[in-house]
Coordinates of C-alpha atoms and ligand atoms in Angstrom, one line a residue:
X1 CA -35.2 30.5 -57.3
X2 CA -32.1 29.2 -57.7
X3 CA -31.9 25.8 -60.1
X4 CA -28.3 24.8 -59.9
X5 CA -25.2 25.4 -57.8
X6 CA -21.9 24.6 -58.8
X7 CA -19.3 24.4 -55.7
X8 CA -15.9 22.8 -55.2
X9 CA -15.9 19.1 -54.7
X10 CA -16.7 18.1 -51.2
X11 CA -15.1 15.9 -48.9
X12 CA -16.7 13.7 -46.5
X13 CA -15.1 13.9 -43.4
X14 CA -16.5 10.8 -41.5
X15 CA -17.2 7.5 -43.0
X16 CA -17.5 3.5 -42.8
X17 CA -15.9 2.4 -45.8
X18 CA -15.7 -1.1 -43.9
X19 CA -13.8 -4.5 -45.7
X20 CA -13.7 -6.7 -48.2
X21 CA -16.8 -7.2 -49.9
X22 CA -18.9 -4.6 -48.6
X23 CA -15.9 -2.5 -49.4
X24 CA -16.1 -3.2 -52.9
X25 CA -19.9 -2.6 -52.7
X26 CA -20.1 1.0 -50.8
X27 CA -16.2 2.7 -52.0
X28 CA -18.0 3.9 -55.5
X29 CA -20.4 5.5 -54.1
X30 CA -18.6 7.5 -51.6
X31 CA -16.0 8.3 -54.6
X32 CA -17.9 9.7 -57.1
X33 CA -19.3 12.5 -54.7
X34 CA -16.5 12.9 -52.5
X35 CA -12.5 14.2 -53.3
X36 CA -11.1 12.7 -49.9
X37 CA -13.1 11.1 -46.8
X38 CA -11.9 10.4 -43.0
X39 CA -12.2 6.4 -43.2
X40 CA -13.4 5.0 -39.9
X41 CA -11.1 2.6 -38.0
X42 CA -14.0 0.3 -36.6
X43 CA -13.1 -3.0 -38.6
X44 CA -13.3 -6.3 -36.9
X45 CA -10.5 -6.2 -35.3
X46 CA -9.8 -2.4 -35.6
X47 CA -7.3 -0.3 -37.0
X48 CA -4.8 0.3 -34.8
X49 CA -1.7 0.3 -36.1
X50 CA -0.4 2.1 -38.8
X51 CA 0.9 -0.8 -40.6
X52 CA -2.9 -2.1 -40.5
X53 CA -4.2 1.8 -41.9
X54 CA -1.4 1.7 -44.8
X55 CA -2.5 -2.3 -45.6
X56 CA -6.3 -0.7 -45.4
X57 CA -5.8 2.1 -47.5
X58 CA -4.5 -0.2 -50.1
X59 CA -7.3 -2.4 -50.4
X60 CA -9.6 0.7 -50.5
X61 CA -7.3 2.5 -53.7
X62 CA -8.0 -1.4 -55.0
X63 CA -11.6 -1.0 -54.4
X64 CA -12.2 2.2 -56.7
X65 CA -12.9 2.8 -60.3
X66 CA -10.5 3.1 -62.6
X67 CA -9.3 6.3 -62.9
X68 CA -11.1 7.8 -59.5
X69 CA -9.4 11.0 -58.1
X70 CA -10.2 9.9 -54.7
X71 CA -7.9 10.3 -51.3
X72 CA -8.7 8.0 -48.1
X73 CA -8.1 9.3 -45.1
X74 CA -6.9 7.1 -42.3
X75 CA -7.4 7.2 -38.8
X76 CA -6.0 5.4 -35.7
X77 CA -8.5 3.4 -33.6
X78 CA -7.6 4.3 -29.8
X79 CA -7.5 1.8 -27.5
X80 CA -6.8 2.1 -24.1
X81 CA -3.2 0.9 -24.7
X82 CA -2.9 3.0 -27.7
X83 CA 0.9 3.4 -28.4
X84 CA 1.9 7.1 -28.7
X85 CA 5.1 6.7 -31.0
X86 CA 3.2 4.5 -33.3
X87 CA 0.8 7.0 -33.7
X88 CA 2.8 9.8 -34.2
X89 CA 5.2 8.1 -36.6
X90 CA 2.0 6.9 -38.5
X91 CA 1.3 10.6 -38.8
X92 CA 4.5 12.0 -40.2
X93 CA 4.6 9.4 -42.5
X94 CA 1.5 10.5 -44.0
X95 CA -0.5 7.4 -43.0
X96 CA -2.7 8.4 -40.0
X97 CA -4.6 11.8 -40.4
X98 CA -6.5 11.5 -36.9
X99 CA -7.2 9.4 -34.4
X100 CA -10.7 8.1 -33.3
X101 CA -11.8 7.8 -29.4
X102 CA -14.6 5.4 -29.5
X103 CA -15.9 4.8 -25.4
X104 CA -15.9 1.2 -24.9
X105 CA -19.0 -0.4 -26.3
X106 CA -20.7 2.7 -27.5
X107 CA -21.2 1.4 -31.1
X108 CA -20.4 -0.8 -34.0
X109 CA -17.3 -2.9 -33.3
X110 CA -16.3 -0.8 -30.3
X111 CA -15.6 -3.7 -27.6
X112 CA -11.9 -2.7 -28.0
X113 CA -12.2 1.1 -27.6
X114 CA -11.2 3.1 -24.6
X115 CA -12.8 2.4 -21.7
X116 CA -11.6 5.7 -19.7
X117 CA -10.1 8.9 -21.6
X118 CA -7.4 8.7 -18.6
X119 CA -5.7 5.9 -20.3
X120 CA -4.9 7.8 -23.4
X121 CA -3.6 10.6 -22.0
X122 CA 0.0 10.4 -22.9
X123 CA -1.6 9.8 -26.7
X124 CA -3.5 12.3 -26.7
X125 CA -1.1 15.2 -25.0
X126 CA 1.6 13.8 -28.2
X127 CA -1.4 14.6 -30.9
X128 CA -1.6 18.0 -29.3
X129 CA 1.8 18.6 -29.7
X130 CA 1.9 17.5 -32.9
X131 CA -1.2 18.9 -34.5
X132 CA -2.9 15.7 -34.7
X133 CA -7.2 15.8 -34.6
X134 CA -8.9 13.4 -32.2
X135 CA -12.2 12.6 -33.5
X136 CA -14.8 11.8 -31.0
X137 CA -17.7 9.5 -30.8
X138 CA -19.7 11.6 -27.8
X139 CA -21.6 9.2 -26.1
X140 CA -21.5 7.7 -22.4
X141 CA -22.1 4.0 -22.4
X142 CA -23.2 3.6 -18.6
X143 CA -26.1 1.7 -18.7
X144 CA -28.0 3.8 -15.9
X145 CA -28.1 6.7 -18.6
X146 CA -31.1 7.0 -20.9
X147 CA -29.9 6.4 -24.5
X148 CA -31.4 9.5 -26.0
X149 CA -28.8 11.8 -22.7
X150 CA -26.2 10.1 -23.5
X151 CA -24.5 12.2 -25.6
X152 CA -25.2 15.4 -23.4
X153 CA -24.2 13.8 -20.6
X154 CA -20.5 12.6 -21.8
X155 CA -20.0 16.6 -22.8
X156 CA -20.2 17.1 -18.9
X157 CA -18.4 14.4 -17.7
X158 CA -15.8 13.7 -20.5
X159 CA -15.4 16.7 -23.1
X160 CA -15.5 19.8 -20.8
X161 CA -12.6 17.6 -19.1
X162 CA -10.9 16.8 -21.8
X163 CA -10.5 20.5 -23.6
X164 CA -9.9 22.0 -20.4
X165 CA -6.7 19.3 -19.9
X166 CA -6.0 20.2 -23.7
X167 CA -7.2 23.4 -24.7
X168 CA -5.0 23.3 -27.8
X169 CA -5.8 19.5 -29.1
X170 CA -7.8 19.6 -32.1
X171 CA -11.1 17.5 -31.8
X172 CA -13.8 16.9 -33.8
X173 CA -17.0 16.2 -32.3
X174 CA -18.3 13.5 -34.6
X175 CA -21.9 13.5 -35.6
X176 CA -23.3 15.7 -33.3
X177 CA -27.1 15.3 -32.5
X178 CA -28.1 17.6 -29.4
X179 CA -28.5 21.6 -28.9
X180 CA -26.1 20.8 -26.1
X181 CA -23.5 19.7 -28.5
X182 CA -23.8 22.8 -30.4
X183 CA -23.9 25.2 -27.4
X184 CA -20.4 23.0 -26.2
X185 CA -18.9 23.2 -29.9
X186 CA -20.0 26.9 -30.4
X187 CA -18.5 27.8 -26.8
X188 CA -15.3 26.5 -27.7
X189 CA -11.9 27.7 -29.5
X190 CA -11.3 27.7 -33.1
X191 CA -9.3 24.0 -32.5
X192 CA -13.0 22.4 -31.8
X193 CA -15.5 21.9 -34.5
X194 CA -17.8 19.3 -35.6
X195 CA -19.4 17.3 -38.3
X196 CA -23.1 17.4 -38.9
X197 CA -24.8 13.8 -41.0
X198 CA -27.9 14.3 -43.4
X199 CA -29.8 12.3 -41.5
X200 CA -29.4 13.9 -38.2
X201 CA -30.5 16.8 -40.1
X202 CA -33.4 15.3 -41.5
X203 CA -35.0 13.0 -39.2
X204 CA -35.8 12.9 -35.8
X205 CA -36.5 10.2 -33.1
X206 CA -40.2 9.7 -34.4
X207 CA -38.9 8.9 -37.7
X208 CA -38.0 5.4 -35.6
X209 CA -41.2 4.4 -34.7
X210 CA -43.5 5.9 -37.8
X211 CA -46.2 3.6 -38.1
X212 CA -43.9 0.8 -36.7
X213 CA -40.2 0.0 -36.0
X214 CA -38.6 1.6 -38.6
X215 CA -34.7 0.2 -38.6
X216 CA -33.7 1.6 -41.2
X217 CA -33.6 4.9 -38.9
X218 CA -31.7 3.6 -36.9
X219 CA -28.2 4.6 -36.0
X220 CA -25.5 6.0 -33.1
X221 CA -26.2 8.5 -31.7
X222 CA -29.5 7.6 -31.7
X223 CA -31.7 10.4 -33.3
X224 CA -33.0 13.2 -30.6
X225 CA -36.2 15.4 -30.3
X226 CA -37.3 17.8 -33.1
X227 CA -35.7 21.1 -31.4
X228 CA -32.5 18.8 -31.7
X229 CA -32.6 18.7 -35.2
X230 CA -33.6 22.0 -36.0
X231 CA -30.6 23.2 -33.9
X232 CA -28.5 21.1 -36.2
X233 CA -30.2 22.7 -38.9
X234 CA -29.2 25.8 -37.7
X235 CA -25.4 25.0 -36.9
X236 CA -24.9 23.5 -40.5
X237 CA -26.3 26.2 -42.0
X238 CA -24.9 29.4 -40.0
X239 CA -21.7 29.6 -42.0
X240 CA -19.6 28.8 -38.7
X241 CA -16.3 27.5 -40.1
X242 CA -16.8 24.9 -36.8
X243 CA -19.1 22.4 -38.7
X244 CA -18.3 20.6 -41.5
X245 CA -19.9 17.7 -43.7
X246 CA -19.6 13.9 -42.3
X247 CA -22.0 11.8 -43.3
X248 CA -21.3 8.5 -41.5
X249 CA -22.6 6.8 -43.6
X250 CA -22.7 3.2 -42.4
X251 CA -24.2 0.3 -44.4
X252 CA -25.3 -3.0 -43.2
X253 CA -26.8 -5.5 -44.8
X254 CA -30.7 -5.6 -45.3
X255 CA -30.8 -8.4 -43.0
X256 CA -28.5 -7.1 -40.4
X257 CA -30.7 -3.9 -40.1
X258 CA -34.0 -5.9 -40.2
X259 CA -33.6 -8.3 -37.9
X260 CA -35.0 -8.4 -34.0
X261 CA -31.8 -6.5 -33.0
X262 CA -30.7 -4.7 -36.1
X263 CA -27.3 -3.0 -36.4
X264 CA -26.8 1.1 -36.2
X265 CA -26.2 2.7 -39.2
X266 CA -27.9 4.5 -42.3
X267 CA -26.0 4.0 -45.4
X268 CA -26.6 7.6 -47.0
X269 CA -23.5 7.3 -49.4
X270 CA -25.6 7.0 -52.6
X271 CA -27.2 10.2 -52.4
X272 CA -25.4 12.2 -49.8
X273 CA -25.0 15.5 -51.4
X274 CA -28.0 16.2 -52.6
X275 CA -29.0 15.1 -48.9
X276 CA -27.7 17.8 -47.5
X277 CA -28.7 20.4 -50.5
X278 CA -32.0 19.7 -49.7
X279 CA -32.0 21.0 -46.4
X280 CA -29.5 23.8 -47.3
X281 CA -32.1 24.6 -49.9
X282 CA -35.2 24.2 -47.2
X283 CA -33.3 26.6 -44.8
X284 CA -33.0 29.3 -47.6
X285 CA -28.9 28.7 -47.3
X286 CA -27.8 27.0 -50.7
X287 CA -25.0 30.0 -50.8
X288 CA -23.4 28.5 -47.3
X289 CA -23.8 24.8 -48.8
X290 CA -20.1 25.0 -50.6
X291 CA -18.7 26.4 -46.7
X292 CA -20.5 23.2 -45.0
X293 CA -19.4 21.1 -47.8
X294 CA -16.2 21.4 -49.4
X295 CA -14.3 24.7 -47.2
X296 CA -14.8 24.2 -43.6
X297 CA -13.1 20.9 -43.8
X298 CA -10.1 21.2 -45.4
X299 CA -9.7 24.5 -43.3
X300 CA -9.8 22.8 -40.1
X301 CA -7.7 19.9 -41.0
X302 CA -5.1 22.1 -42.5
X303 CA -5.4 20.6 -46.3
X304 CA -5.9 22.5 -49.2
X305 CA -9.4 23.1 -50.7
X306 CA -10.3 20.3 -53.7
X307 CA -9.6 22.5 -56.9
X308 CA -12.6 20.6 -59.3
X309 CA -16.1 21.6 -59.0
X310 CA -19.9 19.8 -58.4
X311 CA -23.0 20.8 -59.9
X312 CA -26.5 20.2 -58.2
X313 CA -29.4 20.7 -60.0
X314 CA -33.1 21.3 -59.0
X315 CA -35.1 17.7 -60.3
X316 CA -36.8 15.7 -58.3
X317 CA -36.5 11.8 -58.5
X318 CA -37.7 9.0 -56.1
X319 CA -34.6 7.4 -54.2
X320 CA -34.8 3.7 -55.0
X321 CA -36.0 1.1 -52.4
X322 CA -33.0 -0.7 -52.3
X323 CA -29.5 -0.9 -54.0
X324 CA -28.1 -4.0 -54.9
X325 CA -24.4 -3.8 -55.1
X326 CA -22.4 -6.6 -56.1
X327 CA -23.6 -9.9 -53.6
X328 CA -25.2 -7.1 -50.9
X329 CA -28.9 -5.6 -50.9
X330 CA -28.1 -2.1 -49.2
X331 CA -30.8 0.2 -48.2
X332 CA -30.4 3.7 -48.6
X333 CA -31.1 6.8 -46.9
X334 CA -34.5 8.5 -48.1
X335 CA -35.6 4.7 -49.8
X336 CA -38.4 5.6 -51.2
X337 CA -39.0 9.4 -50.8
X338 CA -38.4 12.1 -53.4
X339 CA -35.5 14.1 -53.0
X340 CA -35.3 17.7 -54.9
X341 CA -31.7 17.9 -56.4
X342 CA -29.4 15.9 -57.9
X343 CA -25.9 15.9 -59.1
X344 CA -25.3 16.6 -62.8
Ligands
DOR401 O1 -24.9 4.3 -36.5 C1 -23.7 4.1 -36.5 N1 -23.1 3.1 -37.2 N2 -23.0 4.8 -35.6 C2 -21.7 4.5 -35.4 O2 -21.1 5.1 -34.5 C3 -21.0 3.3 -36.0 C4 -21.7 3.0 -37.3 C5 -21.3 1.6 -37.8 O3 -20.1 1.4 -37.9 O4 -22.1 0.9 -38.2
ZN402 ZN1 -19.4 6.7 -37.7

């Protein structure tokens, strides 16, 4: 049995770093595991300029400890009058890296998103000449559609549009949580891949309701059936260069997730890594952990590979109930259960 894995530092290629206080709370955390992260645009109000990612990126090289190594990554909030030279000047400068397509409504401080992918066209047909990544949320927000469909149901109505009116644009489905996703993503070109969180690969929809509401499992997309998971299982863990690790990771405060209508989101920074070793470790894959983790990634974004190395080690410890950070109490993914491997 293997007791330790060194790899090359991972990246985490979706996160909420968010603002000012809770910035200051969460950035450590997400730094000392992590050489560069995609930084989520969803701030109130978003990011949607690149004068408001550089102003953003400074505050989070502010937030850091001294001497962190750590890159943000920004990315462009889409709206539906998203400004295609802004953009695109934002990305040769070095500012923007992607650009985020949140439907209308569909999560956390989406009110301002894009309410149909029609709008954005001109945007997104300039990132495709460009080389630019759109990263998408997949969900439908029609309120006719069941909550736990709605994620298959926008690959039939929006992404099977959208690649076939851009075959070369780079996307990245965001957190996928459905077989369906990985069929669509798997089906796809070499320009379409997706990120995979550890709790989407841990958890399904029962771990909502175990015993009573459980909020704290709680996030978007909403977490699907078991043969869900263990098809995400399987995706993470083939060794396809098309998934890649992104936590979203996504704290709230204790009382704005237990509360009688609690915020989505499962902060999972803390302990992310040796989230996902544990079930690289369950699924007999620890050699394809460093692929998932810290290759795939880079790859697909076209950035080199992080040249300093992790090192996971088999001991188990009980992940704490709560973390409190500065004036925040934070609950963290796995709060309360043992987890088998931590970082040395
Ligand atoms: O659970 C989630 N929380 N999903 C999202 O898409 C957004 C995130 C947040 O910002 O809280
Ligand atoms: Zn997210």
């Amino acid at each position: 049995m293997t007791d330790t894995i060194t790899i090359r530092r991972p990246d985490d290629w979706h996160v909420h770093l968010r603002d000012g206080a809770m910035l200051e709370a969460v950035a450590p955390f997400t730094a000392k595991q992590f050489g560069r992260a995609i930084i989520m645009p969803n701030l109130s109000p978003p990011v949607t300029s690149a004068a408001s990612a550089a102003a953003y990126r400074d505050r989070i090289m502010a937030a850091l400890p001294a001497g962190s190594g750590f890159t943000p990554l920004m990315t462009c909030y889409l709206t539906d009058d998203a400004d295609a030279d802004d953009i695109a000047a934002g990305h040769a400068a070095g500012i923007f890296t992607a650009a985020k397509l949140y439907p209308a409504n569909a999560t956390t401080n989406s009110a301002h998103g894009v309410t149909d992918v029609a709008h954005i066209m001109p945007v997104l047909e300039r990132m495709q000449e460009i080389g630019m990544p759109l990263l998408v949320h997949g969900e439908v927000t029609d309120s006719d559609i069941d909550i736990f469909d709605r994620e298959a149901v926008f690959i039939e109505r929006v992404m099977k549009t959208l690649i076939g009116a851009l075959p070369d644009l780079k996307v990245v489905f965001e957190h996928i949580t459905t077989e369906q996703a990985v069929r669509f993503v798997d089906s796809c070109g070499p320009n379409v891949a997706a990120t995979i969180t550890p709790h989407h690969l841990h958890i399904n929809r029962n771990a909502m309701f175990a015993g009573g509401i459980r909020p704290h499992a709680y996030c978007l997309p909403v977490a699907k059936r078991e043969i869900h998971r263990l098809a995400l299982r399987k995706a993470a863990t083939s060794g396809s260069p098309k998934y890649f690790l992104g936590t979203d990771s996504a704290p709230h405060e204790i009382h704005a997730k237990e509360s009688a209508c609690g915020c989505a989101g499962i902060f999972n920074a803390p302990y992310a890594l040796e989230s996902y070793a544990a079930v690289f470790d369950e699924e007999g894959a620890l050699d394809r952990l460093e692929g998932f983790a810290s290759e795939h990634g880079p790859n697909f974004y076209g950035l080199s590979l992080n040249e300093d190395k992790v090192t996971l080690a088999r001991s188990s410890a009980v992940i704490p109930e709560n973390l409190a950070v500065a004036d925040a109490t934070l609950v963290p993914f796995h709060a309360g259960s043992e987890l088998n491997w931590r970082i040395l």
